[in-house]
Coordinates of C-alpha atoms and ligand atoms in Angstrom, one line a residue:
M1 CA -97.4 -83.2 104.1
E2 CA -99.2 -81.0 101.5
I3 CA -101.6 -82.4 99.0
K4 CA -100.5 -81.0 95.6
K5 CA -102.4 -83.4 93.3
V6 CA -105.3 -85.8 93.7
A7 CA -106.9 -88.6 91.8
V8 CA -110.7 -89.0 92.0
I9 CA -111.9 -92.5 90.9
G10 CA -115.5 -92.4 89.6
G11 CA -117.1 -89.5 87.8
G12 CA -120.7 -90.0 89.0
T13 CA -122.7 -87.6 91.1
M14 CA -120.3 -87.6 94.0
G15 CA -117.1 -88.1 92.0
N16 CA -117.6 -85.2 89.7
G17 CA -118.6 -83.0 92.6
I18 CA -115.4 -83.9 94.4
A19 CA -113.3 -83.3 91.3
H20 CA -115.1 -79.9 90.9
V21 CA -114.3 -78.7 94.4
F22 CA -110.6 -79.8 94.4
A23 CA -109.9 -78.2 91.0
M24 CA -111.8 -75.0 91.8
N25 CA -109.6 -74.6 94.9
G26 CA -106.4 -74.9 93.0
I27 CA -105.6 -78.6 93.5
P28 CA -105.1 -80.4 90.1
V29 CA -107.2 -83.6 89.7
N30 CA -106.8 -86.8 87.7
L31 CA -110.4 -87.9 87.1
I32 CA -110.4 -91.7 86.5
E33 CA -113.4 -93.3 84.7
T34 CA -113.9 -96.7 83.0
K35 CA -115.1 -95.3 79.7
Q36 CA -114.7 -92.1 77.7
E37 CA -118.4 -91.5 77.5
F38 CA -118.7 -91.6 81.3
A39 CA -115.7 -89.2 81.6
D40 CA -117.3 -86.9 79.0
R41 CA -120.6 -86.9 81.0
A42 CA -118.7 -86.1 84.2
M43 CA -116.9 -83.2 82.6
A44 CA -120.2 -81.8 81.1
T45 CA -121.8 -81.9 84.6
I46 CA -118.8 -80.1 86.1
E47 CA -119.0 -77.5 83.4
K48 CA -122.8 -77.0 83.9
N49 CA -122.3 -76.6 87.7
L50 CA -119.5 -74.1 87.1
D51 CA -121.7 -72.2 84.7
R52 CA -124.3 -72.0 87.4
M53 CA -121.7 -70.6 89.8
V54 CA -120.6 -68.0 87.2
A55 CA -124.2 -67.0 86.6
K56 CA -124.7 -66.6 90.4
E57 CA -121.5 -64.5 90.5
K58 CA -119.9 -66.9 93.0
I59 CA -116.9 -67.3 90.7
V60 CA -115.6 -65.4 87.6
S61 CA -115.5 -67.0 84.2
E62 CA -111.7 -67.2 84.2
A63 CA -112.0 -69.4 87.3
K64 CA -114.3 -71.7 85.4
V65 CA -111.8 -72.1 82.6
A66 CA -108.9 -72.7 85.1
T67 CA -111.0 -75.3 87.0
L68 CA -111.8 -77.3 83.9
E69 CA -108.1 -77.1 82.7
S70 CA -106.8 -78.5 85.9
I71 CA -108.9 -81.7 85.6
S72 CA -107.2 -84.4 83.4
V73 CA -109.2 -87.5 82.4
F74 CA -107.7 -91.0 82.7
L75 CA -109.3 -94.3 81.7
N76 CA -106.8 -96.4 83.7
I77 CA -106.2 -96.5 87.4
K78 CA -102.4 -97.3 87.1
E79 CA -101.8 -94.2 85.0
G80 CA -104.2 -92.0 86.9
V81 CA -102.8 -92.5 90.4
K82 CA -99.2 -92.0 89.3
G83 CA -97.7 -89.0 91.2
V84 CA -100.7 -88.0 93.2
D85 CA -100.7 -87.4 97.0
L86 CA -104.3 -88.4 97.7
V87 CA -106.6 -90.9 96.0
I88 CA -110.4 -90.4 96.6
E89 CA -112.5 -93.3 95.5
A90 CA -116.2 -92.5 94.7
V91 CA -117.3 -95.7 92.8
P92 CA -120.6 -97.4 93.4
E93 CA -121.4 -98.8 96.9
N94 CA -120.5 -102.3 95.9
L95 CA -117.9 -104.2 97.9
K96 CA -116.8 -106.2 94.8
I97 CA -116.2 -103.1 92.7
K98 CA -114.5 -101.3 95.6
T99 CA -112.2 -104.3 96.3
S100 CA -111.0 -104.4 92.7
V101 CA -110.4 -100.7 92.6
W102 CA -108.5 -100.5 95.9
K103 CA -106.3 -103.5 95.0
A104 CA -105.4 -101.8 91.7
V105 CA -104.7 -98.5 93.5
D106 CA -102.6 -100.2 96.2
E107 CA -100.3 -101.7 93.6
A108 CA -99.9 -98.6 91.5
A109 CA -99.7 -95.6 94.0
A110 CA -96.6 -94.1 95.4
D111 CA -95.7 -95.1 99.0
H112 CA -96.6 -91.7 100.5
T113 CA -100.1 -91.5 98.9
I114 CA -103.1 -91.3 101.2
F115 CA -106.1 -93.3 100.3
A116 CA -109.7 -92.0 101.0
S117 CA -113.0 -93.5 100.3
N118 CA -116.2 -91.5 99.9
T119 CA -118.3 -94.6 100.9
S120 CA -121.5 -93.8 102.7
S121 CA -121.9 -97.1 104.4
I122 CA -119.1 -99.6 103.9
S123 CA -116.7 -100.0 106.9
I124 CA -113.5 -97.9 106.4
T125 CA -111.6 -100.5 108.5
K126 CA -112.7 -103.2 106.1
L127 CA -111.7 -101.2 103.0
A128 CA -108.4 -100.3 104.6
G129 CA -107.7 -104.0 105.1
L130 CA -107.8 -104.5 101.3
T131 CA -104.6 -102.4 101.1
N132 CA -101.2 -102.6 102.6
R133 CA -101.5 -99.1 104.2
A134 CA -104.3 -99.2 106.8
D135 CA -102.6 -96.3 108.6
K136 CA -102.9 -94.1 105.5
F137 CA -106.5 -95.1 104.8
I138 CA -109.4 -92.8 105.8
G139 CA -113.0 -91.9 104.9
M140 CA -113.8 -88.6 103.3
H141 CA -117.6 -88.5 103.2
F142 CA -118.9 -85.7 101.0
F143 CA -122.5 -84.6 100.7
N144 CA -124.6 -84.0 97.6
P145 CA -124.5 -81.5 96.0
V146 CA -120.8 -81.5 96.8
P147 CA -120.1 -77.9 95.6
V148 CA -122.8 -76.6 97.9
M149 CA -122.7 -78.8 101.1
K150 CA -120.2 -77.7 103.7
L151 CA -119.6 -80.9 105.5
V152 CA -116.8 -83.5 105.0
E153 CA -117.4 -86.3 107.6
I154 CA -113.9 -87.7 108.1
V155 CA -114.1 -91.3 109.2
K156 CA -111.2 -92.8 111.1
G157 CA -110.7 -96.5 110.6
L158 CA -109.3 -98.6 113.4
D159 CA -105.7 -98.2 112.2
T160 CA -105.9 -94.7 110.6
S161 CA -102.9 -92.7 111.9
E162 CA -103.3 -89.3 113.5
E163 CA -100.9 -87.9 110.8
T164 CA -103.3 -89.1 108.0
Y165 CA -106.2 -87.5 109.8
Q166 CA -104.4 -84.2 110.2
V167 CA -103.5 -84.0 106.5
V168 CA -107.0 -84.8 105.4
E169 CA -108.5 -82.3 107.9
E170 CA -106.2 -79.5 106.6
T171 CA -107.0 -80.4 103.0
S172 CA -110.8 -80.3 103.6
K173 CA -110.3 -76.8 105.0
L174 CA -108.5 -75.8 101.8
L175 CA -111.6 -76.8 99.9
A176 CA -113.6 -74.3 102.1
K177 CA -115.4 -77.3 103.7
V178 CA -115.9 -78.0 107.4
P179 CA -114.3 -81.3 108.4
V180 CA -116.0 -83.3 111.3
P181 CA -114.1 -86.3 112.7
V182 CA -116.1 -89.5 113.5
N183 CA -115.0 -93.1 114.2
D184 CA -115.8 -96.0 111.9
M185 CA -119.1 -97.5 112.9
P186 CA -122.1 -98.5 110.6
G187 CA -123.6 -95.3 109.0
F188 CA -120.9 -93.2 110.7
V189 CA -122.9 -90.3 112.2
S190 CA -124.5 -88.8 109.2
N191 CA -126.4 -91.8 107.9
R192 CA -127.0 -93.3 111.4
V193 CA -129.1 -90.2 112.1
L194 CA -130.5 -89.4 108.6
M195 CA -131.6 -92.8 107.5
P196 CA -133.8 -93.7 110.5
M197 CA -135.5 -90.3 109.9
I198 CA -136.1 -91.1 106.2
N199 CA -137.3 -94.7 107.1
E200 CA -139.7 -93.3 109.7
A201 CA -141.1 -90.9 107.1
V202 CA -141.7 -93.9 104.8
F203 CA -143.4 -95.8 107.6
A204 CA -145.7 -92.7 108.1
V205 CA -146.8 -93.0 104.5
Y206 CA -147.0 -96.9 104.7
E207 CA -149.3 -96.7 107.7
G208 CA -151.5 -94.0 106.1
V209 CA -150.6 -91.3 108.6
A210 CA -150.1 -88.8 105.8
T211 CA -149.3 -88.4 102.1
P212 CA -145.7 -87.9 101.0
E213 CA -146.4 -84.2 100.3
H214 CA -147.8 -83.8 103.8
V215 CA -145.0 -85.7 105.6
D216 CA -142.5 -83.4 103.8
D217 CA -144.5 -80.2 104.5
V218 CA -144.4 -81.1 108.2
M219 CA -140.6 -81.4 108.2
K220 CA -140.0 -78.4 105.9
L221 CA -142.3 -75.9 107.6
G222 CA -142.1 -77.2 111.1
M223 CA -138.4 -78.1 111.3
A224 CA -136.9 -75.8 108.6
H225 CA -135.4 -78.7 106.6
P226 CA -134.6 -77.5 103.1
M227 CA -136.1 -80.6 101.6
G228 CA -138.6 -83.0 103.3
P229 CA -137.3 -86.5 104.1
L230 CA -139.1 -88.2 101.2
R231 CA -137.9 -85.6 98.6
L232 CA -134.4 -86.0 100.1
A233 CA -134.7 -89.8 99.8
D234 CA -135.6 -89.5 96.1
F235 CA -132.6 -87.1 95.7
I236 CA -130.2 -89.6 97.4
G237 CA -131.8 -92.6 95.6
L238 CA -134.2 -95.0 97.3
D239 CA -131.8 -97.9 96.4
V240 CA -129.0 -96.1 98.2
C241 CA -131.2 -95.4 101.3
L242 CA -132.2 -99.1 101.4
D243 CA -128.6 -100.3 101.1
I244 CA -127.6 -98.0 104.0
L245 CA -130.5 -99.1 106.2
N246 CA -129.5 -102.7 105.5
V247 CA -125.9 -101.9 106.6
L248 CA -127.2 -100.3 109.8
Y249 CA -129.6 -103.3 110.4
E250 CA -126.9 -105.9 109.8
G251 CA -124.2 -103.9 111.5
F252 CA -126.0 -103.3 114.8
K253 CA -128.4 -106.3 114.7
D254 CA -131.0 -103.9 116.0
P255 CA -134.6 -104.0 114.7
K256 CA -134.9 -100.2 115.0
Y257 CA -133.1 -100.0 111.6
R258 CA -135.3 -102.5 109.7
P259 CA -136.2 -101.0 106.3
C260 CA -139.9 -100.2 105.8
P261 CA -141.5 -102.7 103.5
L262 CA -142.8 -99.8 101.4
L263 CA -139.2 -98.7 100.7
V264 CA -138.2 -102.3 99.7
K265 CA -141.3 -102.5 97.4
M266 CA -140.5 -99.2 95.7
V267 CA -136.9 -100.3 95.1
D268 CA -138.1 -103.7 93.7
A269 CA -140.4 -101.8 91.3
G270 CA -137.5 -99.7 90.1
K271 CA -138.9 -96.5 91.5
L272 CA -135.6 -95.1 92.7
G273 CA -136.3 -91.4 92.9
N274 CA -134.9 -88.6 90.7
K275 CA -132.6 -90.9 88.7
T276 CA -135.5 -93.0 87.4
G277 CA -137.9 -90.1 87.1
E278 CA -140.2 -91.6 89.9
G279 CA -140.0 -92.2 93.6
F280 CA -142.2 -90.7 96.3
F281 CA -142.6 -87.9 93.8
S282 CA -142.6 -87.7 90.0
Y283 CA -139.8 -86.0 88.1
H284 CA -141.1 -86.5 84.5
Ligands
LIG1 N1 -123.3 -77.1 92.0 C1 -123.1 -75.9 92.3 N2 -124.1 -75.1 92.9 C2 -125.3 -75.7 93.1 C3 -125.5 -77.1 92.8 C4 -124.4 -77.8 92.2 N3 -124.6 -79.1 91.9 N4 -126.8 -77.4 93.2 C5 -127.3 -76.3 93.7 N5 -126.4 -75.3 93.7 C6 -126.6 -74.0 94.3 C7 -127.5 -73.1 93.5 O1 -126.8 -72.4 92.5 C8 -128.0 -72.1 94.6 O2 -127.1 -71.1 94.9 P1 -127.6 -69.7 95.6 O3 -127.9 -70.0 97.0 O4 -126.3 -68.8 95.5 O5 -128.7 -69.2 94.8 C9 -128.1 -73.0 95.9 O6 -127.2 -74.1 95.6 C10 -129.4 -73.5 96.1 O7 -129.9 -74.2 94.9 P2 -131.3 -73.9 94.3 O8 -131.8 -72.5 94.5 O9 -131.3 -74.4 92.9 O10 -132.3 -74.9 95.0 P3 -132.6 -75.0 96.5 O11 -132.6 -73.7 97.2 O12 -133.9 -75.8 96.5 O13 -131.4 -75.9 97.1 C11 -130.3 -77.9 97.7 C12 -131.1 -77.1 96.6 C13 -129.0 -77.1 98.0 C14 -130.1 -79.2 97.1 C15 -131.2 -77.8 99.0 O14 -132.5 -78.3 98.8 C16 -130.6 -78.7 100.1 O15 -129.7 -78.3 100.8 N6 -131.1 -79.9 100.2 C17 -130.7 -80.9 101.2 C18 -129.5 -81.6 100.6 C19 -128.9 -82.7 101.5 O16 -129.4 -83.0 102.6 N7 -127.9 -83.3 101.0 C20 -127.2 -84.4 101.7 C21 -127.7 -85.7 101.2 S1 -127.1 -87.1 102.0 C22 -125.6 -87.4 101.3 O17 -125.2 -86.8 100.3 C23 -124.8 -88.5 101.9 C24 -125.0 -89.9 101.4 O18 -124.2 -90.7 102.2 C25 -126.4 -90.4 101.5

């Protein structure tokens, strides 16, 4: 089966990046948002990121125009998923929101359509159970910034079929990404490894071992990480990091995943990182 058209639900940071890479690689996209202003914001972000790629001579300006033209905006799930071969959901990490989205998609999509969630922490097996096609349900976990990061972590739910996996693996390669298969367990592989590192960096600050700048310098200069763990936590969103740590903690019932009290306090204070202008570092 060939994926000729996709629907991306949600035009936030991940959703607009996912729409960008599909459209840029010749697969038309129906981008589904809840309000015109959110859709406009998503399209403006895609245009800005395409301009950056033109300026860096990674694509020509005709490719920018063609990419933008192959993205159609919809404000309604029923209309937006009509006639697509793959639906990728990138709505907020909230089970209530995801439940209502997947129920609506399941009713409206064609029988052959594959369902993929970009969730970073919710069980793929649980989301698949909201639909009547657990064999065609899979995780496609992209990384921010989506146009730049090579990885797609492909998460197999308990009932995901081998055929579904193969189609999604091939499609990821068409996007010039590198697919890596993992099974459905809390945090998959990416966040099971990344979040304890970030949490430990927060503990180092909490216990007065070093300042945020110095913790990050150690990891950047000693381990060649492009960003230190605290700058990365700000980039991801401290609320998102806390949510994922809680999923690991609840999922494994293992105290090694307990979120650092400082992380909890910062989220309570609304210091969520880049998106609020302040986290471990200031972005004003
Ligand atoms: N769209 C297109 N291109 C972009 C872009 C975007 N949104 N953002 C950055 N770029 C390009 C730049 O044009 C630049 O291209 P060049 O190499 O040809 O010059 C390149 O990416 C690097 O960007 P910058 O020079 O502006 O800045 P940096 O060199 O500081 O790199 C970074 C920025 C790519 C974000 C780098 O710091 C990095 O790789 N950081 C780590 C990111 C990471 O770990 N992401 C994963 C987060 S975890 C996640 O998403 C999963 C979730 O479940 C939590």
